[in-house]
Coordinates of C-alpha atoms and ligand atoms in Angstrom, one line a residue:
X129 CA -73.2 3.2 40.1
X130 CA -71.6 5.4 42.7
X131 CA -71.7 4.5 46.3
X132 CA -69.9 6.2 49.1
X133 CA -68.9 9.8 49.6
X134 CA -68.8 12.2 46.7
X135 CA -65.2 13.6 46.4
X136 CA -64.8 17.2 45.5
X137 CA -62.4 18.4 42.8
X138 CA -59.1 18.2 44.6
X139 CA -56.9 21.2 45.3
X140 CA -53.2 20.8 44.3
X141 CA -51.0 19.9 47.4
X142 CA -49.3 23.2 48.5
X143 CA -45.6 23.2 48.4
X144 CA -43.9 23.1 51.8
X145 CA -41.0 25.5 52.0
X146 CA -37.9 24.2 53.8
X147 CA -36.4 27.6 54.6
X148 CA -33.3 27.7 56.8
X149 CA -34.1 27.7 60.5
X150 CA -37.6 26.0 60.1
X151 CA -38.5 22.7 61.7
X152 CA -38.9 21.2 58.3
X153 CA -35.4 22.2 57.3
X154 CA -34.0 20.7 60.5
X155 CA -35.7 17.4 59.9
X156 CA -34.6 17.3 56.3
X157 CA -31.0 17.9 57.2
X158 CA -31.1 15.0 59.7
X159 CA -32.7 12.7 57.1
X160 CA -30.0 13.6 54.6
X161 CA -27.2 13.0 57.1
X162 CA -28.6 9.6 58.1
X163 CA -26.1 7.1 57.0
X164 CA -28.1 3.9 57.3
X165 CA -28.1 1.8 54.1
X166 CA -31.7 0.7 53.4
X167 CA -32.3 -2.9 52.3
X168 CA -35.0 -2.8 49.6
X169 CA -36.7 -6.1 49.1
X170 CA -39.2 -7.3 46.5
X171 CA -42.7 -7.3 48.0
X172 CA -44.8 -10.0 46.5
X173 CA -48.3 -10.8 47.8
X174 CA -47.3 -8.8 50.9
X175 CA -44.2 -10.8 51.6
X176 CA -40.8 -9.2 51.7
X177 CA -38.3 -11.2 49.8
X178 CA -34.5 -10.7 50.2
X179 CA -32.0 -12.3 47.8
X180 CA -28.3 -12.7 47.1
X181 CA -28.7 -10.8 43.8
X182 CA -28.1 -7.3 45.3
X183 CA -27.5 -4.0 43.5
X184 CA -26.2 -1.0 45.4
X185 CA -27.8 2.4 44.9
X186 CA -25.4 5.3 45.3
X187 CA -25.9 9.1 45.5
X188 CA -25.1 10.5 42.1
X189 CA -23.5 13.7 43.6
X190 CA -21.4 11.6 46.0
X191 CA -21.0 8.2 44.3
X192 CA -18.9 6.7 47.1
X193 CA -22.0 6.9 49.3
X194 CA -24.2 3.8 49.2
X195 CA -27.7 4.7 50.3
X196 CA -29.6 1.4 49.6
X197 CA -29.2 -2.2 48.4
X198 CA -31.9 -3.6 46.1
X199 CA -32.6 -7.3 46.5
X200 CA -33.6 -8.3 43.0
X201 CA -36.2 -11.1 42.7
X202 CA -35.4 -14.1 40.5
X203 CA -37.5 -15.6 37.7
X204 CA -39.6 -17.8 39.9
X205 CA -40.4 -14.9 42.2
X206 CA -41.5 -12.7 39.3
X207 CA -43.8 -15.5 38.2
X208 CA -45.1 -15.5 41.8
X209 CA -45.8 -11.8 41.6
X210 CA -48.0 -12.4 38.6
X211 CA -49.8 -15.2 40.4
X212 CA -50.2 -13.0 43.4
X213 CA -51.7 -10.2 41.3
X214 CA -54.1 -12.6 39.7
X215 CA -55.2 -14.2 43.0
X216 CA -56.4 -11.0 44.5
X217 CA -57.8 -9.5 41.3
X218 CA -61.4 -10.5 41.8
X219 CA -61.6 -9.3 45.4
X220 CA -60.0 -6.0 44.6
X221 CA -62.3 -5.4 41.6
X222 CA -65.3 -6.2 43.7
X223 CA -64.5 -3.6 46.3
X224 CA -66.5 -0.4 46.0
X225 CA -64.7 2.5 44.3
X226 CA -65.1 4.4 47.6
X227 CA -63.0 1.7 49.4
X228 CA -60.3 1.8 46.8
X229 CA -60.3 5.6 46.8
X230 CA -60.0 5.6 50.6
X231 CA -56.6 3.8 50.3
X232 CA -55.3 6.5 47.9
X233 CA -56.6 9.3 50.1
X234 CA -55.0 7.7 53.2
X235 CA -51.7 7.3 51.3
X236 CA -51.9 11.0 50.2
X237 CA -52.3 12.0 53.9
X238 CA -49.4 9.7 54.9
X239 CA -47.0 11.2 52.3
X240 CA -48.2 14.7 53.1
X241 CA -47.4 14.3 56.8
X242 CA -45.2 11.6 58.3
X243 CA -43.3 10.4 55.2
X244 CA -42.9 13.8 53.5
X245 CA -39.4 14.5 54.7
X246 CA -38.3 10.9 54.3
X247 CA -39.4 10.6 50.7
X248 CA -38.0 14.1 49.8
X249 CA -34.7 13.1 51.4
X250 CA -34.6 9.8 49.5
X251 CA -35.4 11.6 46.2
X252 CA -32.6 14.1 46.9
X253 CA -30.1 11.5 47.7
X254 CA -31.0 8.8 45.2
X255 CA -31.9 11.0 42.2
X256 CA -29.7 14.1 43.1
X257 CA -32.5 16.6 43.3
X258 CA -32.4 19.8 45.3
X259 CA -35.3 20.3 47.7
X260 CA -36.8 22.8 45.3
X261 CA -37.0 20.0 42.7
X262 CA -37.8 17.1 45.1
X263 CA -40.7 18.7 47.0
X264 CA -42.9 19.4 43.9
X265 CA -42.2 15.8 42.7
X266 CA -42.0 13.3 45.6
X267 CA -44.4 15.2 47.8
X268 CA -46.8 17.4 45.9
X269 CA -47.2 15.6 42.6
X270 CA -47.3 12.2 44.2
X271 CA -50.1 13.3 46.5
X272 CA -51.9 15.0 43.6
X273 CA -51.7 11.8 41.6
X274 CA -53.4 9.9 44.4
X275 CA -56.1 12.4 45.0
X276 CA -56.8 13.2 41.4
X277 CA -56.9 9.5 40.4
X278 CA -59.5 8.9 43.0
X279 CA -61.5 11.9 41.9
X280 CA -61.3 11.1 38.2
X281 CA -62.3 7.4 38.8
X282 CA -65.4 8.7 40.5
X283 CA -66.1 10.9 37.5
X284 CA -65.8 8.0 35.1
X285 CA -68.0 5.8 37.3
X286 CA -70.7 8.5 37.3
X287 CA -70.8 8.4 33.5
X288 CA -73.9 6.2 32.8
X289 CA -76.0 5.4 29.8
X290 CA -79.6 6.6 29.5
X291 CA -82.3 4.4 31.2
X292 CA -85.9 4.6 30.1
X293 CA -89.3 3.7 31.6
X294 CA -89.1 0.1 30.2
X295 CA -85.5 -0.7 30.8
X296 CA -82.5 0.2 33.0
X297 CA -79.0 0.5 31.5
X298 CA -75.9 0.7 33.4
X299 CA -72.1 0.8 32.7
X300 CA -70.1 -1.5 34.9
X301 CA -66.6 0.0 34.8
X302 CA -64.7 -3.2 35.1
X303 CA -60.9 -3.4 35.3
X304 CA -59.0 -5.2 32.5
X305 CA -58.8 -8.9 32.8
X306 CA -55.3 -9.8 33.9
X307 CA -52.5 -7.7 35.4
X308 CA -50.9 -4.4 34.5
X309 CA -47.1 -4.2 34.2
X310 CA -46.0 -0.7 35.4
X311 CA -42.4 0.3 34.5
X312 CA -41.3 3.6 35.9
X313 CA -38.3 5.9 35.2
X314 CA -35.8 7.4 37.6
X315 CA -36.4 11.1 37.1
X316 CA -39.7 11.6 38.9
X317 CA -40.6 9.7 42.1
X318 CA -44.2 10.6 41.6
X319 CA -44.5 8.8 38.2
X320 CA -44.1 5.4 39.8
X321 CA -46.9 6.3 42.2
X322 CA -49.1 7.1 39.2
X323 CA -48.2 4.3 36.9
X324 CA -49.3 1.8 39.6
X325 CA -52.3 3.5 41.2
X326 CA -54.0 4.7 38.0
X327 CA -54.7 1.1 37.0
X328 CA -55.3 0.1 40.7
X329 CA -58.0 2.7 41.3
X330 CA -59.9 1.3 38.3
X331 CA -59.7 -2.1 40.0
X332 CA -56.7 -3.6 38.3
X333 CA -53.8 -5.4 40.0
X334 CA -50.2 -4.5 39.2
X335 CA -46.6 -5.6 39.0
X336 CA -44.4 -2.5 39.6
X337 CA -40.9 -2.5 38.2
X338 CA -39.2 0.7 39.4
X339 CA -36.0 2.1 38.0
X340 CA -33.0 1.0 40.1
X341 CA -32.0 4.6 40.4
X342 CA -35.2 5.8 42.1
X343 CA -35.9 2.5 43.9
X344 CA -35.4 4.0 47.4
X345 CA -38.0 6.8 47.0
X346 CA -40.3 4.5 45.1
X347 CA -40.1 1.9 47.9
X348 CA -41.1 4.6 50.4
X349 CA -44.1 5.4 48.2
X350 CA -45.0 1.7 48.1
X351 CA -44.7 1.5 52.0
X352 CA -47.0 4.5 52.3
X353 CA -49.6 2.6 50.2
X354 CA -49.2 -0.5 52.3
X355 CA -49.6 1.6 55.5
X356 CA -52.7 3.1 53.9
X357 CA -54.2 -0.4 53.8
X358 CA -53.5 -1.5 50.2
X359 CA -54.3 -5.2 50.3
X360 CA -51.4 -7.6 49.7
X361 CA -50.9 -8.5 46.1
X362 CA -52.8 -5.5 44.6
X363 CA -49.5 -3.8 43.7
X364 CA -46.4 -6.1 43.8
X365 CA -43.1 -4.3 44.2
X366 CA -40.7 -6.1 41.8
X367 CA -37.4 -4.3 41.6
X368 CA -35.9 -6.9 39.3
X369 CA -33.4 -6.8 36.5
X370 CA -35.2 -4.9 33.7
X371 CA -34.7 -7.4 30.9
X372 CA -35.6 -10.5 32.9
X373 CA -38.6 -9.1 34.7
X374 CA -40.0 -7.7 31.4
X375 CA -39.4 -10.9 29.5
X376 CA -41.4 -12.9 32.1
X377 CA -44.2 -10.3 32.5
X378 CA -44.6 -9.9 28.8
X379 CA -44.7 -13.7 28.2
X380 CA -47.7 -14.1 30.5
X381 CA -51.0 -14.8 28.9
X382 CA -52.5 -12.6 31.7
X383 CA -50.8 -9.4 30.7
X384 CA -53.6 -6.9 30.2
X385 CA -51.6 -3.7 29.9
X386 CA -48.3 -1.9 30.1
X387 CA -48.1 1.4 31.9
X388 CA -44.7 2.8 31.0
X389 CA -42.7 6.0 31.3
X390 CA -39.1 6.2 30.2
X391 CA -37.2 6.4 27.0
X392 CA -38.8 5.9 23.5
X393 CA -36.3 3.1 22.6
X394 CA -37.3 1.0 25.6
X395 CA -41.0 1.6 25.0
X396 CA -40.7 0.6 21.4
X397 CA -38.9 -2.6 22.4
X398 CA -41.8 -3.5 24.7
X399 CA -44.3 -2.7 22.0
X400 CA -42.5 -5.0 19.6
X401 CA -42.3 -7.8 22.1
X402 CA -46.1 -7.6 22.8
X403 CA -46.8 -7.5 19.1
X404 CA -44.8 -10.6 18.4
X405 CA -46.7 -12.4 21.2
X406 CA -50.1 -10.9 20.6
X407 CA -52.0 -14.2 19.8
X408 CA -50.8 -15.7 23.1
X409 CA -52.6 -13.2 25.3
X410 CA -56.1 -13.7 26.8
X411 CA -56.9 -10.0 25.8
X412 CA -55.2 -7.4 23.6
X413 CA -52.9 -5.7 26.1
X414 CA -53.3 -1.9 26.4
X415 CA -50.1 -0.1 25.8
X416 CA -49.6 3.3 27.4
X417 CA -46.2 4.9 27.2
X418 CA -45.0 8.4 27.9
X419 CA -41.5 8.7 26.5
X420 CA -38.7 11.1 25.4
X421 CA -38.7 14.7 24.3
X422 CA -36.6 17.3 22.5
X423 CA -38.5 20.2 23.7
X424 CA -38.4 23.6 22.0
X425 CA -38.5 27.2 23.0
X426 CA -39.2 29.6 20.2
X427 CA -39.0 33.3 20.5
X428 CA -40.7 35.8 18.2
X429 CA -38.9 39.1 17.6
X430 CA -41.6 40.7 19.9
X431 CA -40.7 38.4 22.9
X432 CA -40.0 39.7 26.4
X433 CA -36.3 39.0 26.7
X434 CA -36.2 38.9 30.5
X435 CA -39.1 36.4 30.7
X436 CA -37.5 34.4 27.9
X437 CA -34.0 34.1 29.4
X438 CA -35.3 33.1 32.8
X439 CA -37.6 30.5 31.1
X440 CA -34.6 29.1 29.2
X441 CA -32.5 28.8 32.4
X442 CA -35.3 27.2 34.5
X443 CA -36.6 25.1 31.6
X444 CA -33.2 23.8 30.5
X445 CA -31.3 23.4 33.7
X446 CA -33.8 22.6 36.4
X447 CA -33.0 19.1 37.6
X448 CA -29.9 19.1 35.4
X449 CA -32.1 19.0 32.3
X450 CA -33.3 15.5 33.2
X451 CA -37.0 16.2 32.7
X452 CA -38.7 14.8 29.7
X453 CA -40.1 18.3 29.3
X454 CA -36.8 20.1 29.6
X455 CA -36.0 22.9 27.1
X456 CA -33.3 21.5 25.0
X457 CA -33.5 23.4 21.6
X458 CA -34.2 27.1 21.3
X459 CA -34.9 29.3 18.3
X460 CA -34.0 32.9 18.9
X461 CA -34.3 35.8 16.3
X462 CA -31.0 37.6 15.5
X463 CA -32.2 40.9 16.9
X464 CA -32.7 39.4 20.4
X465 CA -29.8 37.0 20.6
X466 CA -27.2 39.6 21.8
X467 CA -29.2 40.4 24.8
X468 CA -30.5 36.9 25.4
X469 CA -27.0 35.4 25.3
X470 CA -25.7 38.1 27.6
X471 CA -28.4 37.4 30.2
X472 CA -27.8 33.6 29.9
X473 CA -24.0 34.1 30.5
X474 CA -24.5 36.5 33.4
X475 CA -27.1 34.4 35.2
X476 CA -25.5 31.0 34.6
X477 CA -22.3 32.3 36.0
X478 CA -24.1 32.6 39.3
X479 CA -25.8 29.2 39.2
X480 CA -24.3 26.8 41.7
X481 CA -23.7 23.1 40.8
X482 CA -22.9 20.7 43.6
X483 CA -24.2 18.8 46.6
X484 CA -28.0 18.9 46.7
X485 CA -28.0 19.1 50.5
X486 CA -26.5 22.7 50.3
X487 CA -29.5 25.1 50.0
X488 CA -27.5 27.3 47.6
X489 CA -27.2 24.6 45.0
X490 CA -29.3 24.9 41.9
X491 CA -28.1 21.8 40.0
X492 CA -27.0 18.5 41.5
X493 CA -25.3 15.7 39.6
X494 CA -26.6 13.8 36.5
X495 CA -28.0 10.4 37.3
X496 CA -25.2 8.0 36.5
X497 CA -21.7 7.4 35.3
X498 CA -23.1 6.3 31.9
X499 CA -25.1 9.5 31.5
X500 CA -22.1 11.5 32.6
X501 CA -19.9 9.8 30.0
X502 CA -22.4 10.3 27.2
X503 CA -22.8 14.0 28.1
X504 CA -19.1 14.6 28.4
X505 CA -18.5 12.9 25.0
X506 CA -21.2 15.1 23.3
X507 CA -19.8 18.3 24.9
X508 CA -16.2 17.5 23.9
X509 CA -17.2 16.7 20.3
X510 CA -19.2 20.0 20.2
X511 CA -16.0 21.8 21.1
X512 CA -14.3 20.3 18.1
X513 CA -17.2 21.0 15.8
X514 CA -16.8 24.0 13.5
X515 CA -20.6 24.3 13.3
X516 CA -21.0 24.7 17.0
X517 CA -20.1 27.6 19.2
X518 CA -19.8 27.3 23.0
X519 CA -21.7 30.1 24.6
X520 CA -21.5 29.0 28.2
X521 CA -20.2 26.0 30.3
X522 CA -18.8 22.9 28.8
X523 CA -17.0 21.6 31.9
X524 CA -17.7 18.2 33.4
X525 CA -16.2 16.4 36.4
X526 CA -16.8 13.1 38.1
X527 CA -15.5 13.5 41.6
X528 CA -17.2 13.3 44.1
X529 CA -20.2 13.1 41.8
X530 CA -21.3 13.1 38.2
X531 CA -21.4 16.8 37.5
X532 CA -22.0 18.7 34.3
X533 CA -21.9 22.5 34.1
X534 CA -25.0 24.1 32.5
X535 CA -24.0 24.3 28.9
X536 CA -25.3 26.5 26.1
X537 CA -24.2 25.9 22.5
X538 CA -25.1 27.8 19.3
X539 CA -25.4 25.7 16.1
X540 CA -25.2 27.0 12.6
X541 CA -27.1 24.1 11.1
X542 CA -30.7 24.0 12.5
X543 CA -30.8 20.2 11.8
X544 CA -27.6 19.5 13.7
X545 CA -28.1 16.3 15.9
X546 CA -27.9 18.7 18.9
X547 CA -31.2 20.0 17.7
X548 CA -32.8 16.6 17.2
X549 CA -31.7 14.0 19.8
X550 CA -32.7 13.8 23.4
X551 CA -29.5 14.2 25.5
X552 CA -31.3 14.2 28.9
X553 CA -28.8 16.5 30.6
X554 CA -28.0 20.2 31.1
X555 CA -27.2 21.1 27.5
X556 CA -29.3 23.7 25.6
X557 CA -28.8 24.1 21.8
X558 CA -29.7 27.4 20.2
X559 CA -30.3 28.2 16.6
X560 CA -30.4 31.9 15.7
X561 CA -32.7 32.7 12.9
X562 CA -33.1 35.8 10.6
X563 CA -35.6 38.2 12.0
X564 CA -37.9 37.9 9.0
X565 CA -37.9 34.1 9.0
X566 CA -40.6 33.5 11.7
X567 CA -42.9 31.3 9.4
X568 CA -40.0 29.2 8.2
X569 CA -38.7 28.8 11.7
X570 CA -42.0 27.4 12.9
X571 CA -42.1 24.9 10.0
X572 CA -38.5 23.9 10.8
X573 CA -39.3 23.3 14.5
X574 CA -42.2 21.0 13.4
X575 CA -40.0 19.0 11.1
X576 CA -36.7 18.8 13.0
X577 CA -37.1 16.2 15.8
X578 CA -39.0 13.0 16.0
X579 CA -40.4 14.0 19.4
X580 CA -43.6 16.0 20.2
X581 CA -43.8 16.4 24.0
X582 CA -43.6 20.0 25.1
X583 CA -42.8 23.4 23.6
X584 CA -42.9 27.1 24.4
X585 CA -43.6 30.2 22.3
X586 CA -42.6 33.6 23.5
X587 CA -44.2 36.6 21.9
X588 CA -46.1 39.7 22.9
X589 CA -47.8 39.6 19.4
X590 CA -51.2 37.9 19.6
X591 CA -51.1 37.0 15.9
X592 CA -47.7 35.4 16.2
X593 CA -48.9 33.3 19.1
X594 CA -51.9 32.2 17.1
X595 CA -49.8 31.3 14.1
X596 CA -47.4 29.3 16.2
X597 CA -50.2 27.4 17.8
X598 CA -51.5 26.5 14.3
X599 CA -48.2 25.5 12.7
X600 CA -47.0 23.6 15.8
X601 CA -50.3 21.7 16.3
X602 CA -48.6 18.3 16.2
X603 CA -45.2 19.3 17.5
X604 CA -46.2 19.1 21.2
X605 CA -48.7 17.5 23.5
X606 CA -48.2 20.4 26.0
X607 CA -47.7 23.8 24.5
X608 CA -46.8 26.8 26.7
X609 CA -47.3 30.5 25.7
X610 CA -44.8 32.8 27.4
X611 CA -43.8 30.2 29.9
X612 CA -41.1 27.5 30.3
X613 CA -42.0 24.1 28.9
X614 CA -41.6 22.3 32.2
X615 CA -43.6 22.1 35.5
X616 CA -47.0 20.7 34.4
X617 CA -49.4 20.5 37.3
X618 CA -51.9 17.6 37.8
X619 CA -55.4 18.8 37.1
X620 CA -54.2 22.0 35.4
X621 CA -52.0 20.8 32.4
X622 CA -52.8 17.0 31.8
X623 CA -49.4 15.8 30.5
X624 CA -48.3 13.7 27.5
X625 CA -46.9 13.9 24.0
X626 CA -47.3 12.3 20.6
X627 CA -45.0 11.1 17.7
X628 CA -41.9 9.5 19.4
X629 CA -43.0 11.0 22.7
X630 CA -45.6 8.4 23.5
X631 CA -49.3 7.5 23.4
X632 CA -50.5 10.9 24.9
X633 CA -52.8 9.4 27.4
X634 CA -52.5 12.4 29.7
X635 CA -51.1 11.2 33.0
X636 CA -53.2 12.3 36.1
X637 CA -56.4 12.8 34.1
X638 CA -59.5 10.8 33.4
X639 CA -58.1 10.1 29.9
X640 CA -55.4 7.9 31.3
X641 CA -57.8 6.1 33.6
X642 CA -60.0 5.2 30.7
X643 CA -57.2 3.0 29.4
X644 CA -57.5 0.8 32.5
X645 CA -61.1 -0.1 32.3
X646 CA -63.1 -2.4 30.0
X647 CA -66.7 -1.4 30.6
X648 CA -69.6 -3.9 30.5
X649 CA -73.0 -2.5 29.8
X650 CA -76.0 -4.2 31.4
X651 CA -79.5 -3.8 30.1
X652 CA -82.4 -4.9 32.2
X653 CA -85.8 -5.0 30.5
X654 CA -88.8 -4.7 32.8
X655 CA -91.5 -6.0 30.4
X656 CA -90.0 -8.4 27.9
X657 CA -91.6 -8.4 24.4
X658 CA -94.0 -11.3 24.0
X659 CA -94.7 -11.2 20.2
X660 CA -92.2 -12.1 17.4
X661 CA -94.1 -10.1 14.8
X662 CA -93.4 -6.4 14.4
X663 CA -96.4 -4.2 15.2
X664 CA -98.3 -6.9 17.0
Ligands
LIG898 P1 -35.3 4.2 30.7 O1 -36.1 4.0 29.4 O2 -33.8 3.9 30.7 O3 -35.9 3.4 31.9 C1 -37.3 3.4 32.2 C2 -37.7 2.1 32.8 O4 -37.5 1.0 31.9 C3 -36.8 1.7 34.0 O5 -37.6 1.1 35.0 C4 -35.8 0.8 33.5 O6 -35.3 -0.1 34.4 C5 -36.6 0.0 32.4 N1 -35.9 -0.5 31.4 C6 -34.6 -0.1 30.9 N2 -34.2 -0.9 29.9 C7 -35.2 -1.9 29.7 C8 -35.4 -3.0 28.9 N3 -34.4 -3.3 27.9 N4 -36.5 -3.7 29.0 C9 -37.4 -3.4 29.9 N5 -37.3 -2.4 30.8 C10 -36.2 -1.6 30.7 O7 -35.6 5.7 31.1 P2 -35.0 6.5 32.3 O8 -33.6 6.8 32.1 O9 -35.4 5.9 33.6 O10 -35.8 7.9 32.2 C11 -35.5 8.9 31.3 C12 -36.4 8.8 30.0 O11 -37.8 8.8 30.4 C13 -36.2 10.0 29.1 O12 -36.2 9.5 27.8 C14 -37.4 10.9 29.4 O13 -37.7 11.7 28.4 C15 -38.5 9.8 29.7 N6 -39.5 10.4 30.5 C16 -40.7 10.7 29.9 C17 -41.7 11.2 30.6 C18 -43.0 11.6 29.9 O14 -44.0 11.8 30.6 N7 -43.1 11.7 28.6 C19 -41.6 11.4 32.0 C20 -40.4 11.1 32.6 C21 -39.4 10.5 31.8

């Protein structure tokens, strides 16, 4: 039953503009210039643990600059984190939902005010985001996750079975029995805040393994939750080596669920490990994973070319193409391609790649040396490939950071690997189709890639939009009509995909929260039956 204040449907956190000359811009500049190296401990049962197993975190656009040092916990400490999550589980579950929601609301206020600049600066430095990419992520979306998770939990708790004159029935929205293992990716600071607090608002306790590359911003998020009064042990910050931490977490009989966002390959490896161990768990662990994408943009011959080319630029190259939803394969009819390719070339020639602290920069660096090497290899081999034509870009350089120019390639074979595999970088592959091959092109899109995360359809013809929606029904969990395939907002476009893109549990919505509860239904009869014979 609900107790405590009734939360209204939350409004999305408004974006703060850090325009030159404003107080916000001044504070941001100072935070970016701050040269202190942050020591990031594991935090287990509220205790900060420093170790000798240290990993440096460097700014991808300036890789000589160390911004943080992660103190990785050892095997014993990971086990202690599990024990800590278990020891506080009953008390946390027994708190009213209103008390748990209050923690998230306070954390939202803390991020919205005193930690806003700090967490944005950490996201810019650690993940190489411009402020235009950091603010919607590490401030707005993180805050939205906190507020919407609290609101949606209330909505679930309000859902109750029918009671009658002779009996009362009630759903007791219990957490799962055990702990949830939350594993977050580098590319959105907000995701770590959601993977942990979605289970926590439903009463679960959590082990959080962040990505090393986003550990600084994620640690600030964790500190905001602590400041907001999150009791020790409810979320344990465990920035350990991925394999070791996962092996220990997944071998515990108390594992009740995995809340993962990252690549499809890693999620599949976790799934296999759980499957091979399934008899050893106290419950059947819930597996929730939002994973990779090879997101499409398809233009009908009736498409608005200006809107299309802007959507391709923003969708493919925002945050260097390192969004799971980034446009990475496009299908353009022959009759539009001349104008679209001209607009792409003209506009991309103006697009600045470089230091994210410079307000004129549109694209920073890619996340790591490994990613840079992979993208450089793919681009170089495309240049040698007779089936690929370079339309724009193609340069990469690794000093002072891991930079890749926005790159557009045209393929002659629509099933080229460039149209199928997730590259996770600023490379857009285009297939130009015959103007009368709209229906075949839709079928091709559906069958080309194993992923099904996001997609966009551009057309001014209502019948064409309708046809695309039908044919592509299983090709994307989030479909956009006349818009870029990125930029989902919490509460507006619940996010997630199918096929190799994950379990489609719609992050930030009530659907995701349902995975973290195991309801008990209690019936109380007022007048027990006193005869064993029917009709007596
Ligand atoms: P990743 O799979 O490399 O890492 C994700 C997390 O898994 C990190 O915490 C990492 O340390 C951990 N990890 C890595 N190897 C592991 C292993 N062998 N065992 C256990 N844990 C391991 O992904 P990433 O590079 O951080 O993020 C990019 C990927 O995430 C892309 O594929 C992108 O599409 C996907 N992504 C998907 C969504 C979505 O909502 N669908 C959102 C963001 C990112």
